[in-house]
Amino acid sequence: MRLRNSGLAARLFATQLVVVAASLLGAVAVATVAGPPLFHEHLEMAGVSGGSPELFHVEQAYRDANLITMAVALGTGLACAFLASFLLSRTIRTPLEQLTAAAAEVAHGNYDVRVPVLGAGGELDSLARAFNTMADQLTRTEETRRRILSDLAHEMSTPVSVISVYLEGLQDQVVEWNPTTHAVMAEQLARLTRLVEDIDDVSRAEEGRIDLDPAPVPVADLLDSCAATVEENYAAKGMTLTTAADPDADVVIADRQRLAQVLDNLLSNALRHTPPKGTVSLTATGTSDTVIIRVTDTGDGMTADQLTHVFERFYRGDTARDRDHGGSGIGLTISHALIAAHGGTLTASSAGPGHGSEFTIELPRTPGKAYP
């Protein structure tokens, strides 16, 4: 128990001491038991008569030489064992101490700490790299949590402020409960509800916890179904929505509900950012390996900077994604993550402000990676 609780250097030294001692004891046993009779036999064969003074002194010299050799070997072995234990323990102890200190920092919430890979051995280097990978993941998770909380607080501040103002006005009888008040309160509550629902989806998306149920999906049928869902809203705004699917884009293996969610987000986004009398087209083409779905509008368009950030959570540009359009700023982020979970890509392009936008979904006909 005492050895088990001792330091690494002491345990290494004790281990090597046991090895050295066992080796020397074996050598002593052989030299003591087998050596003298063999030596004596060879002397007699060489013509030295038994019982003569010469034979006695030669055998005594042999025994003394053995004792001196064993003593020197024992001392040398102990010194080498101590030196090797010291050097090896220091080589191992340094990265282990760094790992211990870094783990303590992580336990206290400091996820920026990293440990160097010192070349102390394959196992220790792998452990250091694994620790750094874990710390990187914890850092990203913590940054995501902070951004989500900050963004959510910012997004909720407006509807909460509006509701608070109206409640105070109702309480002070400055504001009357009428259809206008009801509409404002209902709109802000709906916005809060949408934020709560969307924030769960976006957090699952950013952490890679999206559940998919893949099955054969007829592409043309999916496009028609999604168009029918938003047809009334498009008609109310005086906009035209067209759909077209090439025969090559027949079937894709995917989660129909999740794809419908993506298309609904894209069509709703196009509806918000396209003026009345505008046109939105929903098309699909196919190759032997992929299915490509495009949502193209004649709306606001985007600048190069907006295209760079369009899939970022809660991002809105100055025109195409401002709060006046009523979006939560999460739909495109969720859509991007859902398509990525299918092993596909979702990209955006635009010729510039006022020239419309195009969102392109490219899906493999079979899943590009294992589904959760």
Short mmCIF file of N, CA, C and O in Angstrom, two decimals, residues 10 13 18 20 28 37 53 67 87 105 109 148 166 246 258 273 288 312 338-339 368:
data_model
loop_
_atom_site.label_atom_id
_atom_site.label_comp_id
_atom_site.label_asym_id
_atom_site.label_seq_id
_atom_site.Cartn_x
_atom_site.Cartn_y
_atom_site.Cartn_z
N ALA A 10 9.71 6.77 -7.45
CA ALA A 10 9.98 5.73 -6.45
C ALA A 10 9.50 4.37 -6.93
O ALA A 10 10.18 3.36 -6.74
N PHE A 13 11.86 3.14 -9.67
CA PHE A 13 13.12 2.70 -9.08
C PHE A 13 12.96 1.35 -8.39
O PHE A 13 13.81 0.46 -8.50
N VAL A 18 14.06 -4.42 -8.27
CA VAL A 18 13.66 -5.82 -8.20
C VAL A 18 14.25 -6.60 -9.37
O VAL A 18 14.76 -7.73 -9.21
N VAL A 20 16.98 -5.82 -11.16
CA VAL A 20 18.43 -5.93 -10.99
C VAL A 20 18.77 -6.96 -9.93
O VAL A 20 19.67 -7.80 -10.12
N VAL A 28 24.61 -14.89 -9.02
CA VAL A 28 25.31 -15.37 -7.83
C VAL A 28 25.06 -16.87 -7.62
O VAL A 28 25.97 -17.64 -7.29
N PRO A 37 32.66 -26.11 -8.83
CA PRO A 37 32.93 -27.48 -9.27
C PRO A 37 33.47 -27.55 -10.69
O PRO A 37 34.38 -28.33 -10.98
N PRO A 53 48.79 -26.70 -2.73
CA PRO A 53 48.63 -25.26 -2.41
C PRO A 53 48.24 -24.45 -3.64
O PRO A 53 47.48 -23.48 -3.53
N LEU A 67 33.19 -12.58 -6.04
CA LEU A 67 32.58 -11.66 -5.07
C LEU A 67 32.78 -10.20 -5.50
O LEU A 67 31.86 -9.38 -5.41
N LEU A 87 15.37 9.58 -14.96
CA LEU A 87 15.16 10.19 -16.27
C LEU A 87 13.80 9.83 -16.85
O LEU A 87 13.08 10.68 -17.39
N GLU A 105 -7.82 23.22 -14.51
CA GLU A 105 -8.28 24.49 -15.07
C GLU A 105 -9.62 24.31 -15.80
O GLU A 105 -10.52 25.14 -15.67
N GLY A 109 -13.67 25.83 -15.26
CA GLY A 109 -14.33 26.61 -16.29
C GLY A 109 -13.42 27.30 -17.27
O GLY A 109 -13.90 28.04 -18.14
N ILE A 148 -25.78 31.87 -28.07
CA ILE A 148 -27.21 31.61 -28.11
C ILE A 148 -27.93 32.39 -27.02
O ILE A 148 -28.97 33.00 -27.25
N TYR A 166 -47.47 47.66 -23.32
CA TYR A 166 -48.92 47.55 -23.45
C TYR A 166 -49.57 47.15 -22.13
O TYR A 166 -50.67 47.62 -21.79
N ASP A 246 -37.58 18.11 -63.16
CA ASP A 246 -37.17 17.27 -64.28
C ASP A 246 -37.39 15.80 -63.94
O ASP A 246 -37.31 15.39 -62.77
N ARG A 258 -38.06 16.69 -42.79
CA ARG A 258 -36.98 17.66 -42.64
C ARG A 258 -36.75 18.43 -43.94
O ARG A 258 -36.49 19.64 -43.91
N HIS A 273 -38.92 38.54 -48.63
CA HIS A 273 -37.96 39.44 -49.25
C HIS A 273 -38.23 39.71 -50.73
O HIS A 273 -37.36 40.21 -51.43
N SER A 288 -26.92 11.47 -61.99
CA SER A 288 -26.89 10.08 -61.54
C SER A 288 -26.60 9.98 -60.04
O SER A 288 -26.98 9.00 -59.40
N GLU A 312 -25.63 32.39 -40.85
CA GLU A 312 -25.28 32.54 -39.44
C GLU A 312 -26.54 32.78 -38.62
O GLU A 312 -27.47 33.46 -39.06
N LEU A 338 -29.71 21.10 -41.45
CA LEU A 338 -30.49 19.93 -41.86
C LEU A 338 -29.97 19.33 -43.16
O LEU A 338 -29.87 18.11 -43.31
N ILE A 339 -29.63 20.19 -44.11
CA ILE A 339 -29.08 19.68 -45.37
C ILE A 339 -27.71 19.04 -45.14
O ILE A 339 -27.39 18.01 -45.73
N GLY A 368 -25.19 10.72 -47.49
CA GLY A 368 -23.74 10.91 -47.57
C GLY A 368 -23.03 10.52 -46.32
O GLY A 368 -21.82 10.39 -46.29
#
